[in-house]
Coordinates of C-alpha atoms and ligand atoms in Angstrom, one line a residue:
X1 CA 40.9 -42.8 -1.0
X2 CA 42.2 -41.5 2.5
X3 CA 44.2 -38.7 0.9
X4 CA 40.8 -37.7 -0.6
X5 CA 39.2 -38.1 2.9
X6 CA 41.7 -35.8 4.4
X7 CA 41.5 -33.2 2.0
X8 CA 37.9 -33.3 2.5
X9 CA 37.6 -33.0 6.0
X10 CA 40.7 -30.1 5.9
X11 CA 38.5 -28.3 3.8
X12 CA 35.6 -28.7 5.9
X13 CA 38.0 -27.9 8.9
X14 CA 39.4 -24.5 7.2
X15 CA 35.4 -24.0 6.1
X16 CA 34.0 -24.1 9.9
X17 CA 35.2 -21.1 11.4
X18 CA 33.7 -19.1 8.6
X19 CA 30.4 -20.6 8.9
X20 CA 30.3 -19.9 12.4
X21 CA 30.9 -16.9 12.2
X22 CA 28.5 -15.8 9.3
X23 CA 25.3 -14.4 11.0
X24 CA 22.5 -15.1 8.6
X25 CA 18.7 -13.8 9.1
X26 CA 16.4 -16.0 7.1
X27 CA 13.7 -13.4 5.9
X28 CA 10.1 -15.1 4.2
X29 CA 9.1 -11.7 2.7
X30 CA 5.6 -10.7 0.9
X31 CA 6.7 -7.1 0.5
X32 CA 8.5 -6.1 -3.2
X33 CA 9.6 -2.9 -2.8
X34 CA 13.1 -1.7 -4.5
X35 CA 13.7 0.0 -1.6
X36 CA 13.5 -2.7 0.8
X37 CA 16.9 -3.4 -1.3
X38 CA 18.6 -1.0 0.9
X39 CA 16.7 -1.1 4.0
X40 CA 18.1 -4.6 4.4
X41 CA 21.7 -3.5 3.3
X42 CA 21.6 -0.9 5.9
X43 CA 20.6 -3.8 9.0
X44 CA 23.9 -6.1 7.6
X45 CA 25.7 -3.0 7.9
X46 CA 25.4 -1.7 11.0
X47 CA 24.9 -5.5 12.7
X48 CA 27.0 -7.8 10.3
X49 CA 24.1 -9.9 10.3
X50 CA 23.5 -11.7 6.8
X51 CA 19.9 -11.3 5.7
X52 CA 19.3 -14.5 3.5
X53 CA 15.7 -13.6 2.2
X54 CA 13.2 -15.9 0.3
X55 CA 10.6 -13.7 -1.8
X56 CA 7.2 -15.1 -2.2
X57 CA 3.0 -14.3 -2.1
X58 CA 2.1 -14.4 1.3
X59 CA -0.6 -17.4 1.2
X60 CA 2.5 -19.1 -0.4
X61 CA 5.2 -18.3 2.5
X62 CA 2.8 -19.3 5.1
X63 CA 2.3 -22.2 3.7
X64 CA 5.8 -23.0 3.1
X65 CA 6.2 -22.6 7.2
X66 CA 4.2 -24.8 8.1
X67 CA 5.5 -27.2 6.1
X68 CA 8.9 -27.0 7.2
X69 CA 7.6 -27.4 10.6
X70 CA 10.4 -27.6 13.4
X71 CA 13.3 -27.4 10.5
X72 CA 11.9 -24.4 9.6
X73 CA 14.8 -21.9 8.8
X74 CA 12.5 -18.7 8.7
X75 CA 13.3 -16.2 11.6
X76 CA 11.2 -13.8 10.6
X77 CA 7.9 -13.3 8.3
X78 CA 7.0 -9.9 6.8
X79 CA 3.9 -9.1 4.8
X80 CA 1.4 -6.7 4.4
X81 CA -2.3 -6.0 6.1
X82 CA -3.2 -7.4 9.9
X83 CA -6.0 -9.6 7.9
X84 CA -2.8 -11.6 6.7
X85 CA -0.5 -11.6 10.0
X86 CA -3.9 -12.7 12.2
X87 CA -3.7 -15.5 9.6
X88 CA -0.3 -16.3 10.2
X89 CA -0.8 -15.4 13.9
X90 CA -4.0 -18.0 13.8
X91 CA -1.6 -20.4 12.4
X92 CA 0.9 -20.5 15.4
X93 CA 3.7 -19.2 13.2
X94 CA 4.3 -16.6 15.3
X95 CA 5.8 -16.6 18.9
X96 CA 6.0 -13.7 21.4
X97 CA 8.3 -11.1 21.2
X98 CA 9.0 -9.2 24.6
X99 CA 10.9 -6.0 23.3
X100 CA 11.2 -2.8 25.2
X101 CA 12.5 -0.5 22.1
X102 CA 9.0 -1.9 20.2
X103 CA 7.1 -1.2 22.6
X104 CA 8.2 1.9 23.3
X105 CA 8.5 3.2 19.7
X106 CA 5.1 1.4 18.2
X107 CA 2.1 2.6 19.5
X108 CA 0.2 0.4 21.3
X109 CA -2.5 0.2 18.6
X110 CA -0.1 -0.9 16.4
X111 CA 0.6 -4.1 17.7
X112 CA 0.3 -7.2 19.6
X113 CA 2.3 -9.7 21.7
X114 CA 3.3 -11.3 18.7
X115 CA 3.5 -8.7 15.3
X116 CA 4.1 -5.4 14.8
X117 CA 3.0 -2.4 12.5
X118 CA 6.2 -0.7 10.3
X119 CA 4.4 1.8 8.5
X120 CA 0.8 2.7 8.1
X121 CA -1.7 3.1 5.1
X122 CA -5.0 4.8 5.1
X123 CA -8.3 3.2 3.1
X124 CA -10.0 5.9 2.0
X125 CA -12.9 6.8 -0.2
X126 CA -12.2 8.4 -3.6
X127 CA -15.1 9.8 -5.8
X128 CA -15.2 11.5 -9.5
X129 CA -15.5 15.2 -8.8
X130 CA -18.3 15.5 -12.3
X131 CA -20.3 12.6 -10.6
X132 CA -20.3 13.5 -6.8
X133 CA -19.7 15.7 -4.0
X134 CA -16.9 15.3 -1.5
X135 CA -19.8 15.4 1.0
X136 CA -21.9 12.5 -0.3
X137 CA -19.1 10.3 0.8
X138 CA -18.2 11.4 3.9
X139 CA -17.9 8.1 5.9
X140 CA -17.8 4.3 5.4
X141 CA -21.5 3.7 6.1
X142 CA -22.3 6.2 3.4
X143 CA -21.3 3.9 0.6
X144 CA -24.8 1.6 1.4
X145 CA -27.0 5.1 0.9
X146 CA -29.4 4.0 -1.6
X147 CA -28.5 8.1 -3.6
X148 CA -25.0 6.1 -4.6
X149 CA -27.3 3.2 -6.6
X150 CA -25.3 2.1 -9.7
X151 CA -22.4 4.1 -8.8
X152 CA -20.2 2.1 -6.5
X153 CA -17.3 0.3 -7.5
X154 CA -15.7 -2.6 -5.5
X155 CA -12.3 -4.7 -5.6
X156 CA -13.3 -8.7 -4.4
X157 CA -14.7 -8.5 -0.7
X158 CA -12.6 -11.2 -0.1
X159 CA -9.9 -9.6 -0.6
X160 CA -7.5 -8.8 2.9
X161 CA -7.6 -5.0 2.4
X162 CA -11.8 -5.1 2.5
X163 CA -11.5 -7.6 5.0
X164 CA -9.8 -5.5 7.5
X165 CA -12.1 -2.5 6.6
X166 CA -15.2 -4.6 7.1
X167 CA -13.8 -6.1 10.4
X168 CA -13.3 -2.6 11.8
X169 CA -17.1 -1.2 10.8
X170 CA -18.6 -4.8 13.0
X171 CA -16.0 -3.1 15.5
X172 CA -17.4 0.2 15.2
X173 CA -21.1 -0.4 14.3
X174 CA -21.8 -4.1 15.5
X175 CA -22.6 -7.1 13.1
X176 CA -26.4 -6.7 12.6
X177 CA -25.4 -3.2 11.4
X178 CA -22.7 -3.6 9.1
X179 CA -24.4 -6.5 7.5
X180 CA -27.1 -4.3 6.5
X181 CA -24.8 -2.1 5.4
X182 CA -22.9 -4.8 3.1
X183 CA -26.4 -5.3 1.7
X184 CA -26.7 -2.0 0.7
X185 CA -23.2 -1.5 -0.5
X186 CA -24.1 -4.3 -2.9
X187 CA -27.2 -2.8 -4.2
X188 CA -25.1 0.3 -4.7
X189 CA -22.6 -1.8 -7.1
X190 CA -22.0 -0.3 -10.5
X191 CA -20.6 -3.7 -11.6
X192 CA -19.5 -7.3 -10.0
X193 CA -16.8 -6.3 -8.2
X194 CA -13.1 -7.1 -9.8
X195 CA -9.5 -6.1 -9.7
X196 CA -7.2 -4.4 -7.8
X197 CA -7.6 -0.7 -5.7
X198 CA -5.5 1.0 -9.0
X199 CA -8.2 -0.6 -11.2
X200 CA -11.0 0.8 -9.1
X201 CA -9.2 4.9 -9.0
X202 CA -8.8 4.2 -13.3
X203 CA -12.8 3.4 -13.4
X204 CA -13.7 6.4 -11.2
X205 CA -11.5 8.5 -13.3
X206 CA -12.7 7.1 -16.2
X207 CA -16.5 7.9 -14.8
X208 CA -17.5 4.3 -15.1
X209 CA -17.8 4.5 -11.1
X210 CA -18.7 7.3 -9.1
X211 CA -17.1 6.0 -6.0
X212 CA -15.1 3.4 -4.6
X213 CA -12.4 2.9 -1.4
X214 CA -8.3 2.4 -2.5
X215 CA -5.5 2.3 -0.5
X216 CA -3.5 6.1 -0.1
X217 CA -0.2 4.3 -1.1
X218 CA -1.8 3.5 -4.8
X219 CA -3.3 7.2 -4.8
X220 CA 0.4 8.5 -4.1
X221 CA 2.1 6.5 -6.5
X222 CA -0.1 8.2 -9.6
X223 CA -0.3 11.7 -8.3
X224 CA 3.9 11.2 -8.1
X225 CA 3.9 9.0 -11.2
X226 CA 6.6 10.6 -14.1
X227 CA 3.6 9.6 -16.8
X228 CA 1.8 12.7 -17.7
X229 CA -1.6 10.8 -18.0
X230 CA -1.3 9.3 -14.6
X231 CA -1.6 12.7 -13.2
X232 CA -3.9 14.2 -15.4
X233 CA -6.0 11.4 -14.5
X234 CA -5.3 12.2 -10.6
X235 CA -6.8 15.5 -11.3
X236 CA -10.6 14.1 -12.2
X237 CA -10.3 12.1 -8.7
X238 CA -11.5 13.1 -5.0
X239 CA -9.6 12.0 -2.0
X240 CA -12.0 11.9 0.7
X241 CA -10.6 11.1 4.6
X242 CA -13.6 9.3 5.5
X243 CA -15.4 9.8 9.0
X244 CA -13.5 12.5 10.2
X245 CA -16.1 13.7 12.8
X246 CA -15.9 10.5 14.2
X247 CA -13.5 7.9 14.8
X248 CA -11.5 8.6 11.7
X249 CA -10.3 6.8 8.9
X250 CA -9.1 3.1 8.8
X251 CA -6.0 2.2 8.5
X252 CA -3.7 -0.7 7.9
X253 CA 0.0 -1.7 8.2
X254 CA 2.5 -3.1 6.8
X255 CA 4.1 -5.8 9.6
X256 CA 6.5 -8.3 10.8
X257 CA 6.5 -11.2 13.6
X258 CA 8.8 -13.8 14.7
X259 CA 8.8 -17.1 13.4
X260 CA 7.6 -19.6 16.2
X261 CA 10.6 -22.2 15.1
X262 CA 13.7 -19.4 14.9
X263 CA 16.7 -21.0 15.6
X264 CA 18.1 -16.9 15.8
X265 CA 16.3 -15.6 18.4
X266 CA 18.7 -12.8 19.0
X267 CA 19.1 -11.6 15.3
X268 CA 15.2 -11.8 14.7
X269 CA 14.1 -9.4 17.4
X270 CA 17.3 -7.5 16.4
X271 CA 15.7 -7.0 13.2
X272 CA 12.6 -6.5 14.4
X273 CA 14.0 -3.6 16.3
X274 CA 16.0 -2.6 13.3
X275 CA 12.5 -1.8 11.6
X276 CA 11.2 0.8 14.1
X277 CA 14.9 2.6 13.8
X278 CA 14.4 6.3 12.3
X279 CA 16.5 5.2 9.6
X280 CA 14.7 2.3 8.6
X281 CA 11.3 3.9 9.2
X282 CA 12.1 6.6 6.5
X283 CA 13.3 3.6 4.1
X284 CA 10.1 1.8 5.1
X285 CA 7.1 3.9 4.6
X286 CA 8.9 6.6 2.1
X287 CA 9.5 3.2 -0.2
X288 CA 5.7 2.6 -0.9
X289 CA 4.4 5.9 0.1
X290 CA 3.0 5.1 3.7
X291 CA 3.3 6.5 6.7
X292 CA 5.8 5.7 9.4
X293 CA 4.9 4.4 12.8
X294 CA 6.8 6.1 15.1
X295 CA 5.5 9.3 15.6
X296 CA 8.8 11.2 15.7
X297 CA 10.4 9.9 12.3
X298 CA 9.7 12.6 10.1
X299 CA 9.5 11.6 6.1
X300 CA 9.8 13.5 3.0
X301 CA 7.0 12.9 0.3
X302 CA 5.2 15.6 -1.7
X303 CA 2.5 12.8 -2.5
X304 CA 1.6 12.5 1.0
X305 CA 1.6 15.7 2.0
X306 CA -0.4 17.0 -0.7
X307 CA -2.9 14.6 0.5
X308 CA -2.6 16.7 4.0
X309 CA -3.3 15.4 7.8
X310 CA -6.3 13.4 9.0
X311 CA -7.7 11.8 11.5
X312 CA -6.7 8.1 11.5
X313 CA -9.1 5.5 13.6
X314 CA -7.1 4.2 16.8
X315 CA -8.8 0.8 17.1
X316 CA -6.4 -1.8 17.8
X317 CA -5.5 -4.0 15.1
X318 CA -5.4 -6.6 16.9
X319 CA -9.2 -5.6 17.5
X320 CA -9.9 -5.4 13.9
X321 CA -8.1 -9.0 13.0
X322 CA -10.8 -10.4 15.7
X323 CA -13.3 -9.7 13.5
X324 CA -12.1 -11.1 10.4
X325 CA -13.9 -14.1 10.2
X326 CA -17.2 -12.7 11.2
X327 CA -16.8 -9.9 8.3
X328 CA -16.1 -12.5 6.0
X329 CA -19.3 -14.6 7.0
X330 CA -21.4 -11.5 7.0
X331 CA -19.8 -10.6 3.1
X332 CA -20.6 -13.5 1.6
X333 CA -24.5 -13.8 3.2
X334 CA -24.6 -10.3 1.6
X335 CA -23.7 -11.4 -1.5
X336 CA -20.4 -9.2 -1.4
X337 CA -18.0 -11.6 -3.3
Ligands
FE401 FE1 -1.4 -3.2 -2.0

């Protein structure tokens, strides 16, 4: 029995000095992208930090936080959309992060005192070029004209991506006003709205819809998609940069925040930093066709550019994830499900 004790506490003394000196980020991630593979290779790399990283849905990993409560071993949480990271925000999962290389390589717009934008995506407006013209779809609000009647087609309201569009129009146009508008967006609805964005560009293809809104990333992915039909069926679909004589389109982000309980400090806002590196920034947006957010990383992707420049609205996200519970009140009195 004591030789067995002593063997067991030799190994744990031989075992100790390794564990110490392991550096180990633990990651909750809500981004699935086979790139993100190598972005995170790259950080243990150049820092010899570990990155141990638990893969989950975001409603899931938040969840899963708050659970764990003080014993929490998360350092940092990464998702997608600032509907999601207000949530997490609103949740107290996230605490401060005072960075100098953040703030100065994120635009202020970008983020707040406590996540940060990665890369960028654009919600645009996409229309079938037999049904409509490029024109009749020029901005936001024109998806509640009554001329669009039985022709608009809608993922769930609900859903994070609208919720963030609808919270920046109460921005832009006020709450009386953009309910009105939900109203008429409804009566424009060419069925009950269902699926996801890449449902919603097959169905305008397809003619079933003469208009709807999609993310650019999942507009990029079939215009460089390998399958024949994907692009052919690219070709029968508008791209429209919506209000580009005014503020300019909405966008939304892919981001990252500190866990409140981090017990590695140090290695989370070294990661964090890690994220707006040029190097990471190409890994980042190139590796689900979005745009990076510091303005001097330049990217190479024929998808993108093909969609050319536009004029992206600067509202603070933080501004927009204010408004996410009154856009979600206003949806559902509409009847925008
Ligand atoms: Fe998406």
């Amino acid at each position: 029995m004591k030789t067995r004790l002593a063997l067991a506490l030799l190994a744990l003394a031989t075992a100790l000095p390794v564990l110490a000196q392991e550096k180990v980020l633990n990651l909750y991630s809500a981004r699935h992208y086979q790139t993100d593979e190598k972005l995170y290779e790259n950080f243990t790399k150049q820092t010899g930090i570990k990155i141990s990283r638990i893969d989950g849905k975001e409603d899931e990993l938040m969840e899963r936080i708050r659970n764990e409560g003080a014993n929490s071993p998360a350092d940092v949480f990464i998702t997608v959309d600032a509907t999601r990271l207000a949530v997490a925000d609103s949740l107290g999962l996230f605490a401060p992060v005072k960075s100098k290389v953040l703030e100065s390589r994120i635009p202020a717009n970008l983020r707040t005192d406590t996540w940060f934008a990665f890369s960028t995506r654009a919600r645009v407006i996409i229309y079938n070029r037999n049904a409509l013209k490029a024109e009749d779809v020029a901005s936001y609000e024109s998806l509640a004209d009554p001329k669009l009647k039985g022709k608009l087609c809608s993922r769930s309201g609900a859903h994070p991506y609208n919720l963030s569009l609808v919270a920046s129009l109460v921005a832009h146009d006020g709450e009386a006003k953009t309910e009105d508008w939900a109203r008429g967006v409804v009566a424009n609805f060419a069925r009950v709205p269902k699926g996801g964005d890449t449902d919603q560009i097959k169905s305008v293809a397809a003619g079933e819809c003469g208009v709807a809104v999609s993310n650019t990333y999942y507009l990029a992915r079939l215009i460089r998609s390998d399958k024949t039909d994907d692009r052919r069926m690219m070709e029968k679909v508008g791209i429209v940069w919506p209000n580009q004589t005014g503020r300019g389109a909405h966008i939304n982000i892919s981001g990252a925040g500190m866990v409140k309980t981090s017990k590695n400090t140090d290695a989370a806002i070294k990661f964090l930093e890690y994220l707006a590196s040029d190097d990471a920034q190409r890994y980042f947006a190139d590796g689900n066709n979005e745009w990076p957010v510091v303005a001097s990383v330049v990217t190479n992707n024929p998808a993108l550019e093909a969609m050319g420049k536009f004029k992206a609205d600067t509202l603070p996200l933080g501004k927009v994830a204010q408004n996410v519970a009154v856009a979600q009140k206003l949806l559902d009195r509409a009847g925008y499900r």
